Coordinates of C-alpha atoms in Angstrom, one line a residue:
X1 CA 181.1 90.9 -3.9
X2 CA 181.7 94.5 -4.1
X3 CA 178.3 95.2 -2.8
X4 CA 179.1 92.7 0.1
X5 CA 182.5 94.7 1.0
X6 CA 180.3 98.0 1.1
X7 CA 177.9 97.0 3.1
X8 CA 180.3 96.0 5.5
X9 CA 182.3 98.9 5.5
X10 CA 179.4 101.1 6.2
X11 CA 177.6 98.7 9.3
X12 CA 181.7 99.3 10.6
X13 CA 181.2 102.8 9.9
X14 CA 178.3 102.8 12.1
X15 CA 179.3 100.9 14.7
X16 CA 182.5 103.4 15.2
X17 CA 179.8 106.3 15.2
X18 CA 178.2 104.8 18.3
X19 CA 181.4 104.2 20.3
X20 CA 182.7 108.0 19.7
X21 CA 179.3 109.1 20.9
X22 CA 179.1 106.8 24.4
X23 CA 182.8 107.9 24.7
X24 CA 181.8 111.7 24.4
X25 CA 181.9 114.2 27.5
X26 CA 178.8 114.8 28.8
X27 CA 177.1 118.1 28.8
X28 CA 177.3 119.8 31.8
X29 CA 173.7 120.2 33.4
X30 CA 172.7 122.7 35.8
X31 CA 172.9 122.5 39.2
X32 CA 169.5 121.9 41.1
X33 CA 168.0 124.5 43.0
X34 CA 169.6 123.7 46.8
X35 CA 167.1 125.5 48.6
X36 CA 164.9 123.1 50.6
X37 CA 161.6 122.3 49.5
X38 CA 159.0 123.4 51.3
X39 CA 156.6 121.5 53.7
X40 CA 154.2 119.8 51.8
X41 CA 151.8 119.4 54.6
X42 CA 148.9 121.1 54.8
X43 CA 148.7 124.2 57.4
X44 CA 146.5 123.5 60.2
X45 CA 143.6 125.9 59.7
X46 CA 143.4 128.5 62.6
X47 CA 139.8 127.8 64.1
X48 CA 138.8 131.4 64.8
X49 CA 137.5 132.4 68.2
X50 CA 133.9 131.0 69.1
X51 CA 131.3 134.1 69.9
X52 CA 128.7 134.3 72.1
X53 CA 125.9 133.2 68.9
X54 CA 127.9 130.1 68.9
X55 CA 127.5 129.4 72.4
X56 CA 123.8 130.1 72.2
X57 CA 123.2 127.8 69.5
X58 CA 124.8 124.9 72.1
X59 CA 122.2 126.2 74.9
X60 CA 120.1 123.7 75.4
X61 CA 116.2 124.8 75.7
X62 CA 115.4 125.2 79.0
X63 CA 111.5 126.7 78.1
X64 CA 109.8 124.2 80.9
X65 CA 111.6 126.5 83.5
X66 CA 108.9 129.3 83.0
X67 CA 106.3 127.6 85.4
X68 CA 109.2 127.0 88.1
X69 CA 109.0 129.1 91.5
X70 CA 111.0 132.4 91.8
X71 CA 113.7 132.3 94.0
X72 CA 113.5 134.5 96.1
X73 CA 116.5 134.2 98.2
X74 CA 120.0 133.1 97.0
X75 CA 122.0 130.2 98.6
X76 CA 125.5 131.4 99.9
X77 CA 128.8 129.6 99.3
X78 CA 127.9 126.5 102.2
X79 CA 127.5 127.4 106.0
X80 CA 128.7 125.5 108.7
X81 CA 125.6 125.8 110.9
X82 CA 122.5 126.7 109.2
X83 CA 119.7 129.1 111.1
X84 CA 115.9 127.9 111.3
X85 CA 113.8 129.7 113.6
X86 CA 115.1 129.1 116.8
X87 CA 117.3 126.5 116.0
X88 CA 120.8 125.7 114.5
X89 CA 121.9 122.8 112.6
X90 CA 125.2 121.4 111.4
X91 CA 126.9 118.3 110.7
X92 CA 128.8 116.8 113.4
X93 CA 131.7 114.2 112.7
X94 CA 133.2 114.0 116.1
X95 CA 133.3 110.6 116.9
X96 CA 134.8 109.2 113.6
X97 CA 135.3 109.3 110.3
X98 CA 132.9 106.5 109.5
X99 CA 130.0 108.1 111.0
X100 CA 128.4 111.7 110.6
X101 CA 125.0 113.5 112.5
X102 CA 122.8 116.0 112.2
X103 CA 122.8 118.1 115.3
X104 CA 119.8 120.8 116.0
X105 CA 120.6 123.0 118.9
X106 CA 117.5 125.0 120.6
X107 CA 117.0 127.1 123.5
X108 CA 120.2 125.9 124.6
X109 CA 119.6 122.3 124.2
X110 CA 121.6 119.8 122.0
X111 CA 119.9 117.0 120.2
X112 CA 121.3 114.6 117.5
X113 CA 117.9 114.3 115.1
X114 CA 119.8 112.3 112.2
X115 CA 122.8 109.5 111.8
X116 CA 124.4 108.6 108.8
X117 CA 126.2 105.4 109.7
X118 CA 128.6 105.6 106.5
X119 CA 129.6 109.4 106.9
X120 CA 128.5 110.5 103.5
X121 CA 126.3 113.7 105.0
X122 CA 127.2 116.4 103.4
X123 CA 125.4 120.0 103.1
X124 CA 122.5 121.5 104.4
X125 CA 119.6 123.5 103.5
X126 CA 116.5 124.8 105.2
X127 CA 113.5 125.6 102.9
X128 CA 109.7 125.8 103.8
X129 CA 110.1 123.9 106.9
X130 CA 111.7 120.8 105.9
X131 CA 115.3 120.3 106.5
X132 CA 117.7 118.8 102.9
X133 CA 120.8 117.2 102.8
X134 CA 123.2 115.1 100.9
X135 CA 124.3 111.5 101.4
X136 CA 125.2 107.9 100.1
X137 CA 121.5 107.5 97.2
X138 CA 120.5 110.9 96.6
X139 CA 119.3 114.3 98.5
X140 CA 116.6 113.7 101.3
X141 CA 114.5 115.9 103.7
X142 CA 113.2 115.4 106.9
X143 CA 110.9 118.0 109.0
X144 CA 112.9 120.4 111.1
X145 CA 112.4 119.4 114.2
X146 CA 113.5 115.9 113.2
X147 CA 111.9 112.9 112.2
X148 CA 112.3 110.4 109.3
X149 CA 113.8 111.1 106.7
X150 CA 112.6 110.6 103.1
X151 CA 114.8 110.0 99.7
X152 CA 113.7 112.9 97.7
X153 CA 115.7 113.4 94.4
X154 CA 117.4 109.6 94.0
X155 CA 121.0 109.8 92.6
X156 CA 121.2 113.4 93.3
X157 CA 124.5 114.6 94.4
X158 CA 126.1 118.1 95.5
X159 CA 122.9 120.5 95.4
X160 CA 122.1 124.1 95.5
X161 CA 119.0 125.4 96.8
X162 CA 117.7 128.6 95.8
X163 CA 114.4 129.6 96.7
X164 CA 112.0 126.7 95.6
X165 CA 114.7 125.1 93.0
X166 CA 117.1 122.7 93.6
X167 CA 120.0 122.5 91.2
X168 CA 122.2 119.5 91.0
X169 CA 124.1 116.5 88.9
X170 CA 121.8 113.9 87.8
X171 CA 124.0 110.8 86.0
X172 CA 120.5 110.1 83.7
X173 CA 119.8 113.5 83.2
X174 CA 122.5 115.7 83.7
X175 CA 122.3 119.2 85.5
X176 CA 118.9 119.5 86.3
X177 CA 116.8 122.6 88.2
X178 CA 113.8 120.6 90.4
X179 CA 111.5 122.0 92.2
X180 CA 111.9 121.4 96.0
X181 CA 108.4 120.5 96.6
X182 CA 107.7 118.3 93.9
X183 CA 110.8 116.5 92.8
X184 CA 109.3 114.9 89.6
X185 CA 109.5 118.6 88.2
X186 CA 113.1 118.1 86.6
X187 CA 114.0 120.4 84.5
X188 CA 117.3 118.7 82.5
X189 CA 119.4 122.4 82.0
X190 CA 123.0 120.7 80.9
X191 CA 124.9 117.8 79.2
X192 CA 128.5 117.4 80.2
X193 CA 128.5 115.6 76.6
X194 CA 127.9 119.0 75.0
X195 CA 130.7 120.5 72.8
X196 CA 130.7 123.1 76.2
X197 CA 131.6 122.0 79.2
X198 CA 130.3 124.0 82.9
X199 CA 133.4 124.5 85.4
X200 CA 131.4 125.8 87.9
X201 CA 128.3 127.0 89.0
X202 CA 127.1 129.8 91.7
X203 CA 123.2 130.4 92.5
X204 CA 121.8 134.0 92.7
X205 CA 118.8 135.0 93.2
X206 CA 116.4 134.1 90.8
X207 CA 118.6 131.8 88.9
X208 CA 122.4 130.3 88.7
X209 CA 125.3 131.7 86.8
X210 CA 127.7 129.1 84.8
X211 CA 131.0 129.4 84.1
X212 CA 131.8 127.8 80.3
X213 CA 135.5 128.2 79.5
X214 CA 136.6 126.6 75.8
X215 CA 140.0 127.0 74.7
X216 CA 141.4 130.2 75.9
X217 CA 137.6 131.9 75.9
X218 CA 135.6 132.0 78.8
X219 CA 131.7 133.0 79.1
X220 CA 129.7 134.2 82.0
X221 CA 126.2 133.0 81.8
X222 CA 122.8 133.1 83.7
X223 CA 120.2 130.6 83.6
X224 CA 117.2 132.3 85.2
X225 CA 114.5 130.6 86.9
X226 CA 112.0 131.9 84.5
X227 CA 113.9 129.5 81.6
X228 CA 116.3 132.9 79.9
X229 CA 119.5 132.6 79.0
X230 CA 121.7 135.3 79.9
X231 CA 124.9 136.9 79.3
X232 CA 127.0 138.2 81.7
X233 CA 130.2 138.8 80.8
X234 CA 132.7 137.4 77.9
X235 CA 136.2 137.3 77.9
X236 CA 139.8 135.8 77.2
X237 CA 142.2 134.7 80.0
X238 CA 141.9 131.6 82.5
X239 CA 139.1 130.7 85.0
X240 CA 139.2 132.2 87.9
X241 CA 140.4 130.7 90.9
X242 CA 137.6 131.1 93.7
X243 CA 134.2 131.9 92.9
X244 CA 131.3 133.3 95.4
X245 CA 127.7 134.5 95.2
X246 CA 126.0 136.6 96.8
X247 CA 121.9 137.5 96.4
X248 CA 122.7 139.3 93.6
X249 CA 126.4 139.5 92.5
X250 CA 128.9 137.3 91.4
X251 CA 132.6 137.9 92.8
X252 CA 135.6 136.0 92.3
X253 CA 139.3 136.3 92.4
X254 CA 142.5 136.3 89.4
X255 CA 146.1 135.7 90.5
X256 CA 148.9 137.8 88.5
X257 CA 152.2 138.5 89.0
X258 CA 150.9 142.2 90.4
X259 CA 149.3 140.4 92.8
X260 CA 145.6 139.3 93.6
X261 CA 142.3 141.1 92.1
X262 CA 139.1 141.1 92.9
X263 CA 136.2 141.2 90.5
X264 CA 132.1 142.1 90.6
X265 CA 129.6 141.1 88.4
X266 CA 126.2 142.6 89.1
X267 CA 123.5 139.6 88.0
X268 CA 121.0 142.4 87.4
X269 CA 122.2 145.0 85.1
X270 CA 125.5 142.6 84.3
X271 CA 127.7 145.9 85.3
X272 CA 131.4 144.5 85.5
X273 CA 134.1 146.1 87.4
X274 CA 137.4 145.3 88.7
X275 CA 137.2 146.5 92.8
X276 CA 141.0 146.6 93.1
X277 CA 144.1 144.7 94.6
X278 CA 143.5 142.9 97.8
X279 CA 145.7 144.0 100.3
X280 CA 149.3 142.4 100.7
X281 CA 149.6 140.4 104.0
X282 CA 150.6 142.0 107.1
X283 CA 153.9 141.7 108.7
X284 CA 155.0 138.0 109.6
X285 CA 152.2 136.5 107.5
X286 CA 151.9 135.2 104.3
X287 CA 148.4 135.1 102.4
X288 CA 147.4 131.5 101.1
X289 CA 145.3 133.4 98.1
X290 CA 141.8 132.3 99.7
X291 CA 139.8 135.2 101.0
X292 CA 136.5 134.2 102.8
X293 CA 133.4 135.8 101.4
X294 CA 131.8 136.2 104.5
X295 CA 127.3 136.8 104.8
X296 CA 127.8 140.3 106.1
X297 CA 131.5 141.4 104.5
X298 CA 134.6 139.9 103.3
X299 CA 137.0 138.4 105.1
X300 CA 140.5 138.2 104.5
X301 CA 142.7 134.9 105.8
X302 CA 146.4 135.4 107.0
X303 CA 148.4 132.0 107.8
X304 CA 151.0 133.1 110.2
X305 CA 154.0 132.3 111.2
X306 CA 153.2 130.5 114.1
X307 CA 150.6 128.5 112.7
X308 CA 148.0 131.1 113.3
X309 CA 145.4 132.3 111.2
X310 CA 144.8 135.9 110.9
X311 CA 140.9 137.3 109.8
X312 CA 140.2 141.0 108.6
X313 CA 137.8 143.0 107.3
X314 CA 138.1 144.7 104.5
X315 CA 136.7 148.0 103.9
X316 CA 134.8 149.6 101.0
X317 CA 139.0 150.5 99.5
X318 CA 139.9 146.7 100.3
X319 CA 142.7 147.6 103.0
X320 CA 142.9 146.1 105.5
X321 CA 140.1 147.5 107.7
X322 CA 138.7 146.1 111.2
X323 CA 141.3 142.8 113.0
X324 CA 138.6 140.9 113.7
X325 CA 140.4 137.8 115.8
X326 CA 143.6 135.8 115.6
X327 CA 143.4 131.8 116.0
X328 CA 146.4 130.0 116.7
X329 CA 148.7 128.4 118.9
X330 CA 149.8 131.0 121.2
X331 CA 146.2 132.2 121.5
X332 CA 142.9 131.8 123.7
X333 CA 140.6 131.1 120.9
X334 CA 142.9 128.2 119.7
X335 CA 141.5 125.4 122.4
X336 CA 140.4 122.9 119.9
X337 CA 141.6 123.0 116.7
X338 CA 144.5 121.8 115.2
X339 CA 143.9 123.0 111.4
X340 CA 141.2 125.5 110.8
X341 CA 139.3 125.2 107.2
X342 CA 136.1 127.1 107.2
X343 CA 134.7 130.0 109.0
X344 CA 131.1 131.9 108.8
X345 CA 130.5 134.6 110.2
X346 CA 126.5 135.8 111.1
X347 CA 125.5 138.7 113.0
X348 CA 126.0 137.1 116.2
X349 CA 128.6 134.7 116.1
X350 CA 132.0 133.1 113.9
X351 CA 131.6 129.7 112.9
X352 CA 134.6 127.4 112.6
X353 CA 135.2 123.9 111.3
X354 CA 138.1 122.3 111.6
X355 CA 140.6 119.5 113.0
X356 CA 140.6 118.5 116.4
X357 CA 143.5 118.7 118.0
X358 CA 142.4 115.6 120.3
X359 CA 141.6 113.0 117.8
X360 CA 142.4 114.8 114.4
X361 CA 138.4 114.8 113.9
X362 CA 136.5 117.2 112.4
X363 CA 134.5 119.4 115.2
X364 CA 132.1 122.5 114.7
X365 CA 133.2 126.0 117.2
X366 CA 131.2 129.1 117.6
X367 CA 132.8 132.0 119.5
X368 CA 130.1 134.7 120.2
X369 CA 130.2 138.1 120.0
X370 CA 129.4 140.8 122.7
X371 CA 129.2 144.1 121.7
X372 CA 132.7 145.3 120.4
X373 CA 133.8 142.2 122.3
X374 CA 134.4 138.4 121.4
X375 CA 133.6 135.5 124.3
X376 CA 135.4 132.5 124.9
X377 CA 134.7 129.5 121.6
X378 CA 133.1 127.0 122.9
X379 CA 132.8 123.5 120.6
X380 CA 129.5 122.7 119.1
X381 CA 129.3 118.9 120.5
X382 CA 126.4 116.5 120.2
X383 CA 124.7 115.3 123.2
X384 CA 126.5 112.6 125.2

């Protein structure tokens, strides 16, 4: 009995234990470090800047170039009228929008000596007697003096021909450099599926000069004839926003706050230089930021106030050198068009293309020039 009443004192004893310990005050913890945790996710890894190696190694091998022709002239930014022999050509889209000619014009006569009843002609080029162009299938030729004309590179598109090689877009193939006389001779020189992507390309002579911009980094190559890769120049900043060729040089134009620079790149040597500031416009005007590079010098465009467009040549300093015309509204050389896009200018004459002010179509104008003198522009129309 006595060892019943102990055991039962002691199992109360316990039981008092536990309720003075659950009862007790905790013991104060310490307070958690408040400062935010950090980002757990990872960093994004900074991809350093790609160099010219790394472009190389994306080149595609262009060795089958070696047999091509040598150009030996370069194709200028596209004329309006091109000269062959005796005779001029353009592309005439007078009568409307849905149709487009090819007019020859020699020893005074007019003839229309190709129709393109969709008005898809575009471009032309003059090379060992035989006349090229684009349209609606491909790039044909035809002789000079007219005749039928042949499909020549199917699927081809916008072309550039310099010398004896044709470079344009094929969808199968990509950019490819053909040879003019035998189009089966494709040379496939660029995927738009590559890692590098082309932004623009200008022919020189002996070759073409791509323009390969990748984030922030932008490479000036050349692609000669011969199958070389070539680098020009390699830089940081934004592509340019007009590009030109000449036989041998590359020029183009950056816009900054400080205004508008012009920039050289000789294709030979690769000599880079910075020529200066083009000149601000001149009182009343305002400059739309698109010099003409003309065959003989470059030309600087003013739209005025009036609606009239200003043309100047610059000198070796780029000021403001020789006026060469105005072309508006309140002016004698302003009888046809309504807005003026393009000019050429060749040794004896300025080529214009622009809207008609009669039917809003576009129409082809030549003013000539006379010694110091300009004559009267007459329109380039096709033959009634």
């Amino acid at each position: 009995m006595k060892k019943t009443a102990l055991l039962l004192l002691l199992c109360i004893c316990l039981l008092l234990a536990g309720c003075t310990a659950q009862t007790a005050p905790q013991s104060v913890q310490p307070e958690p470090d408040t400062q935010p945790e950090p980002d757990t996710q990872p960093e994004q890894a900074v991809q350093p800047a790609r160099t010219w190696q790394d472009v190389q190694a994306q080149l595609p091998d262009i060795s089958a170039m070696s047999g091509f022709p040598v150009a030996e002239e370069a194709w200028h930014p596209e004329p309006i009228v091109v000269h062959g022999g005796e005779a001029e050509y353009w592309i005439d889209r007078s009568e409307s929008w849905e149709t487009a000619k090819i007019c020859m014009r020699k020893d005074g006569q007019t003839a229309s000596i190709y129709a393109a009843q969709d008005g898809s002609l575009s471009q032309l080029a003059l090379f060992d007697g035989m006349l090229y162009f684009a349209q609606t299938g491909g790039i044909y030729r035809m002789p000079m003096e007219g005749g039928a004309a042949e499909l020549w590179i199917p699927d081809g598109g916008r072309f550039a021909l310099t010398g004896g090689v044709i470079y344009t877009w094929l969808s199968e193939q990509g950019f490819c450099a053909i040879a003019a006389q035998d189009p089966e001779q494709a040379v496939p020189v660029w995927k738009q599926e590559q890692a590098l992507t082309v932004r623009q390309t200008v022919p020189v002579t002996g070759g073409i000069v791509f323009w390969l911009p990748d984030a922030g980094q932008l490479w000036v190559v050349l692609l000669r004839n011969s199958g070389q890769w070539e680098l020009l120049r390699e830089e940081t900043g934004p592509m340019p926003r007009s590009i030109f060729s000449d036989d041998t040089n590359v020029w183009f134009m950056r816009e900054t706050s400080e205004g508008q620079f012009l920039y050289q790149i000789d294709c030979k040597d690769g000599a880079y230089a910075c020529l200066g500031k083009l000149p601000e416009a001149p009182d009343g005007c305002y400059s739309p930021g698109t010099p003409v590079l003309g065959f003989q010098r470059l030309l600087m465009r003013y739209q005025g106030i009036e609606s009239t467009m200003e043309f100047y040549a610059l000198d070796d300093k780029l000021t403001l050198g020789e006026h060469l015309l105005s072309y508006g509204a309140d002016d004698s050389y302003a009888i046809y068009f309504l807005h003026l896009f393009e000019i050429q200018e060749t040794p004896q004459s300025f080529y214009f293309c622009g809207k008609s002010e009669e039917n809003g179509l576009y129409l082809v104008s030549e003013i000539r020039k006379s010694g110091d003198g300009l004559l009267r522009e007459e329109a380039l129309q096709p033959p009634v």
